[in-house]
Backbone as JSON, one array per atom type, in Angstrom:
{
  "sequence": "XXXXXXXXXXXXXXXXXXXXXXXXXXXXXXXXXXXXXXXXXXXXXXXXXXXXXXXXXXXXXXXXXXXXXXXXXXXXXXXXXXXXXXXXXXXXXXXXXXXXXXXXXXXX",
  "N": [[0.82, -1.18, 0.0], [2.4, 1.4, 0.78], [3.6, 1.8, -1.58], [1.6, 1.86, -3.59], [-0.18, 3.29, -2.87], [-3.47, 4.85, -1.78], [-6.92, 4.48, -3.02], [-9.0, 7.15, -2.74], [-12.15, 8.67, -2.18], [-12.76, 12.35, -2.07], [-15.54, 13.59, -1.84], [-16.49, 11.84, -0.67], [-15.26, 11.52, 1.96], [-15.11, 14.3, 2.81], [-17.72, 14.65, 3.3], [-18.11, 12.95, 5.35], [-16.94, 14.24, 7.2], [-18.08, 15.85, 7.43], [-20.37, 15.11, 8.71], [-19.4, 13.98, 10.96], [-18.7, 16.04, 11.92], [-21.59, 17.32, 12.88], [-22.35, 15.62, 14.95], [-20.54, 15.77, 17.28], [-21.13, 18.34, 17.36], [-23.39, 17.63, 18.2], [-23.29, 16.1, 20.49], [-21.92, 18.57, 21.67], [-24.11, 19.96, 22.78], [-25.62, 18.23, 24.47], [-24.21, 17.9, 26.54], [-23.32, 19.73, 27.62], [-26.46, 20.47, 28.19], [-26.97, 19.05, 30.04], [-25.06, 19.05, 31.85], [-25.4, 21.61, 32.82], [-24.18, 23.89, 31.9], [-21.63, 25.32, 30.06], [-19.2, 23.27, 28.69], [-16.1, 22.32, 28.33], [-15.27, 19.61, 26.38], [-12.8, 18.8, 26.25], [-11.0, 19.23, 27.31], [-9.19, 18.6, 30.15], [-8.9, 19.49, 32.67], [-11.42, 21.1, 33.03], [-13.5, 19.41, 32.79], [-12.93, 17.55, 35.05], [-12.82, 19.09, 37.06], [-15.87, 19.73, 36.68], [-16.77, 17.32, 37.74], [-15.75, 17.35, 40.33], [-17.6, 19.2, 41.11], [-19.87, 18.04, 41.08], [-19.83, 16.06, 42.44], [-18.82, 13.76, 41.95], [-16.69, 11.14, 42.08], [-13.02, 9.39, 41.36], [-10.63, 7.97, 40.16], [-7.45, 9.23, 40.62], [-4.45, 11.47, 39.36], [-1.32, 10.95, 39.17], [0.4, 12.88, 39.38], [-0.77, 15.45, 39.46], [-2.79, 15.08, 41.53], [-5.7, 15.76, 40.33], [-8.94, 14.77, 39.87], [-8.78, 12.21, 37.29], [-9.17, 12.21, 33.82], [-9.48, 10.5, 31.62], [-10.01, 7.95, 29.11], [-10.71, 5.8, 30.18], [-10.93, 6.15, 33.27], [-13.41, 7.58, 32.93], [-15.24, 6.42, 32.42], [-15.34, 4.13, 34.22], [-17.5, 6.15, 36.05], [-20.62, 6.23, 35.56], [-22.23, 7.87, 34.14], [-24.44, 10.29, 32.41], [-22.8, 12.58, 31.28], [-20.39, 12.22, 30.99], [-20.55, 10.36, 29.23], [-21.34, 11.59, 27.21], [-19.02, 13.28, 27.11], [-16.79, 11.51, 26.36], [-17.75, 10.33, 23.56], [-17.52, 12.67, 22.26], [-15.27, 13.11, 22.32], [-13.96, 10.94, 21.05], [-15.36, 10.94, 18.74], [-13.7, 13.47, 18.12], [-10.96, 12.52, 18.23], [-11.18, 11.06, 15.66], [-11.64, 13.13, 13.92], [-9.8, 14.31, 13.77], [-7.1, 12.79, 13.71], [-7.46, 11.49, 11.36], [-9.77, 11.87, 9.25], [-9.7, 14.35, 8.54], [-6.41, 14.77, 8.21], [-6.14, 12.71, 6.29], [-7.21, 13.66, 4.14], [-5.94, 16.2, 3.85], [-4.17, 15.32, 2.79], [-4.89, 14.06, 0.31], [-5.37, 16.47, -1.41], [-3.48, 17.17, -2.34]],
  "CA": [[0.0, 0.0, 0.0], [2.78, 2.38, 0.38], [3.93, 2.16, -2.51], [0.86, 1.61, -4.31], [-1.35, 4.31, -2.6], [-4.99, 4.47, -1.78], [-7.95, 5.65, -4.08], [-10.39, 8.16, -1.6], [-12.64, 9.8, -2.78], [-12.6, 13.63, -1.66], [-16.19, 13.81, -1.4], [-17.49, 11.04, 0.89], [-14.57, 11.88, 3.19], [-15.96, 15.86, 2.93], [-19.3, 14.73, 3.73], [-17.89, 11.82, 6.58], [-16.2, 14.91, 7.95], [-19.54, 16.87, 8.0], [-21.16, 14.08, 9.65], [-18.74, 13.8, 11.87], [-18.81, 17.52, 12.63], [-22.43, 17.18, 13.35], [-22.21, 14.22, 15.65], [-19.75, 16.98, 17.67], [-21.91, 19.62, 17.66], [-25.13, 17.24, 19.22], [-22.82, 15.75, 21.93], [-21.94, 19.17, 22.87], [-25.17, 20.01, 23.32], [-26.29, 17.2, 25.27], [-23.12, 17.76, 27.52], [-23.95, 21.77, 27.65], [-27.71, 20.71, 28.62], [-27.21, 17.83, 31.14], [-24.2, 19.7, 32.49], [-26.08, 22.83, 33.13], [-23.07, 25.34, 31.77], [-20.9, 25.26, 29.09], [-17.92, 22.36, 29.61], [-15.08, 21.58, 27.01], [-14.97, 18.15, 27.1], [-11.66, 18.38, 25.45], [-10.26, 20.38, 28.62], [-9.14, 17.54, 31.4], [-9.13, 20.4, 33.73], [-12.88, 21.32, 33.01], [-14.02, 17.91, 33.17], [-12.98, 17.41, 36.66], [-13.86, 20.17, 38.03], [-17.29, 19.74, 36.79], [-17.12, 16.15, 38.5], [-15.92, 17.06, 41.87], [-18.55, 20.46, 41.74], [-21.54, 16.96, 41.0], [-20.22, 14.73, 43.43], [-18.25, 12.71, 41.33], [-14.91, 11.06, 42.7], [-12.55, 8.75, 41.02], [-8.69, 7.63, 40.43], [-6.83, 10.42, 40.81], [-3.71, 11.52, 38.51], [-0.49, 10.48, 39.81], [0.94, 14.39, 39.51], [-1.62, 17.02, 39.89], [-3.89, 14.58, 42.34], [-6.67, 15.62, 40.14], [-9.35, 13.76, 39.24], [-8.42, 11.6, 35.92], [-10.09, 12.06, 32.92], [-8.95, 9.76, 30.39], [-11.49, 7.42, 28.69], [-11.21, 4.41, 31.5], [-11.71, 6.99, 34.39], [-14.57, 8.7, 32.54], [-16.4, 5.03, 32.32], [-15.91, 3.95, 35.71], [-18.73, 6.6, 36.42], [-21.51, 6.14, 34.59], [-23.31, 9.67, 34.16], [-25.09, 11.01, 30.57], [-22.1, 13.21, 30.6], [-19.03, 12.02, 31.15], [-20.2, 9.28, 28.48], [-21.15, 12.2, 26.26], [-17.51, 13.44, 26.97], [-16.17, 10.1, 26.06], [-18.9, 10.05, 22.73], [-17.21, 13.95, 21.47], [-13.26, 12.65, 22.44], [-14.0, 10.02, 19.9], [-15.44, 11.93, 17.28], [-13.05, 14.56, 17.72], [-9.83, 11.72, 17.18], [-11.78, 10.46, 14.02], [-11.57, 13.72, 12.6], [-8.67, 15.05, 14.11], [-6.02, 12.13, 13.52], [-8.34, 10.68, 10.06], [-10.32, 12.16, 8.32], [-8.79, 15.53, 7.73], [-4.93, 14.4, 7.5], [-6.24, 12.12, 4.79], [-8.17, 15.29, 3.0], [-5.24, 16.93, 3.41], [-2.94, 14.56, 1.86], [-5.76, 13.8, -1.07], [-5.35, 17.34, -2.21], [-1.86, 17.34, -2.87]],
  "C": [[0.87, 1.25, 0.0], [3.64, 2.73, -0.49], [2.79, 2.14, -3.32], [-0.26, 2.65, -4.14], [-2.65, 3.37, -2.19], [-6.01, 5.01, -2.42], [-8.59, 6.19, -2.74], [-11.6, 8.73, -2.65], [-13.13, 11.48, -1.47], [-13.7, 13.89, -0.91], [-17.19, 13.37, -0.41], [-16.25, 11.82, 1.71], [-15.36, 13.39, 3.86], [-16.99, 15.65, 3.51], [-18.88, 13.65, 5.07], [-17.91, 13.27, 7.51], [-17.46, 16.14, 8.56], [-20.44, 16.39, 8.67], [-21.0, 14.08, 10.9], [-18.73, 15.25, 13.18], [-20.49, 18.04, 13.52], [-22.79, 16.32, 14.18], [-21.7, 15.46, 16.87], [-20.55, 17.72, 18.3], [-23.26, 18.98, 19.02], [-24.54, 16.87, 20.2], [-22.53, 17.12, 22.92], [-23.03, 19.7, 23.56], [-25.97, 19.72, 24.4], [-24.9, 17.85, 26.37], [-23.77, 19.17, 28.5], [-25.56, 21.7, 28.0], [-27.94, 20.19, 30.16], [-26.26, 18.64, 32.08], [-24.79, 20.97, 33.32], [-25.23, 24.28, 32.83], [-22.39, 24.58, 30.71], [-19.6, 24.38, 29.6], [-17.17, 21.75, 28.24], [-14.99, 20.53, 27.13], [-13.44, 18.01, 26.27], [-10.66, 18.92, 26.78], [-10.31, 19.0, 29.71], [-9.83, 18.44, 32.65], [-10.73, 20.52, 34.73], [-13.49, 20.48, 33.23], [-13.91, 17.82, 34.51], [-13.13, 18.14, 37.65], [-15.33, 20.41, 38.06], [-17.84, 18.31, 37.83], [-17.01, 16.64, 39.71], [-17.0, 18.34, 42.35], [-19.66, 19.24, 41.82], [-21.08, 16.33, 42.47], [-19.58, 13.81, 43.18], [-17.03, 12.12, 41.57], [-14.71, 9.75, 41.63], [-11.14, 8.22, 40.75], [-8.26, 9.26, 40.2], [-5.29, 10.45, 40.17], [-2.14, 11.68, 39.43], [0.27, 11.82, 40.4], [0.47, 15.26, 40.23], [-2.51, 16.73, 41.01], [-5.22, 15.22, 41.39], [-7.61, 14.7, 39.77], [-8.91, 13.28, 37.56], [-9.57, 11.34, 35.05], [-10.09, 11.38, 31.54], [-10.21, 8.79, 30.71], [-11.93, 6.54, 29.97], [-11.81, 5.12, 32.86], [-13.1, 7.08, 33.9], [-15.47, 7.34, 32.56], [-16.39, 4.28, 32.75], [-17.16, 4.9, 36.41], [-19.6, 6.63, 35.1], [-22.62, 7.21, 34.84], [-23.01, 9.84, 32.91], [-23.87, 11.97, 30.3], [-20.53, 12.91, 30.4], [-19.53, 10.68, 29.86], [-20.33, 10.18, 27.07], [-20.18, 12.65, 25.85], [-16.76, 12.72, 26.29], [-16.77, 10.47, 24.62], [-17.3, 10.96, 22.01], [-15.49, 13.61, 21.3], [-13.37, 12.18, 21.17], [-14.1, 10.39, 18.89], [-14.24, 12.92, 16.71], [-11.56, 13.65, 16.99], [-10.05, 11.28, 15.72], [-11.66, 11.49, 13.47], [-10.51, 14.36, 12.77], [-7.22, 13.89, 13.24], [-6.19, 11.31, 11.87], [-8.39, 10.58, 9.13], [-9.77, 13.63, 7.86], [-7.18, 15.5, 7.43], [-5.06, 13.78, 5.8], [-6.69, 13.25, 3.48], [-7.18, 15.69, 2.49], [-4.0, 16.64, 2.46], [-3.32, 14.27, 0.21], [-5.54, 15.32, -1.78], [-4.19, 17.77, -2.63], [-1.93, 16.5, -4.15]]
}
């Protein structure tokens, strides 16, 4: 394959990537409704400070002692937002590490 390449095509990816971007948008929503305030779920910080303002405890980060927000933490508690957190992470690697490197490599 790397010598041989891969065919794409430009415009499903374009439209994956708009899918994808809308997928995004509804998790933050849901996060931003259930949450009751605006919360980056891309922000560790923000994340755990919204847990320990709920109530929420869990492993704690070997450095900062904060709570840990990486995927396995986040799904030892099972709350609508921390799985929506988890949901938007995902999306965001799919288009972050993906679907737009590949775009960007297809237009060369």
């Amino acid at each position: 394959m790397s010598q041989r390449g891969l065919l794409v095509s430009s415009s499903k990816l374009e439209e994956l990537l708009s899918n994808v971007r809308a997928q995004m948008a509804g998790q933050l929503a849901v996060i931003d409704a259930i949450a009751g305030r605006r919360l980056n779920p891309s922000s560790g910080d923000e994340v755990a400070e919204w847990m320990r303002s709920v109530g929420l405890d869990g492993k704690r980060t070997k450095v900062t002692r904060r709570l840990a927000t990486d995927e396995r933490s986040l799904a030892a508690n099972d709350h609508p937002v921390l799985r929506a957190v988890t949901e938007y992470r995902g999306l965001r690697k799919l288009e972050t590490t993906f679907i737009e490197p590949t775009l960007q490599t297809a237009a060369k």
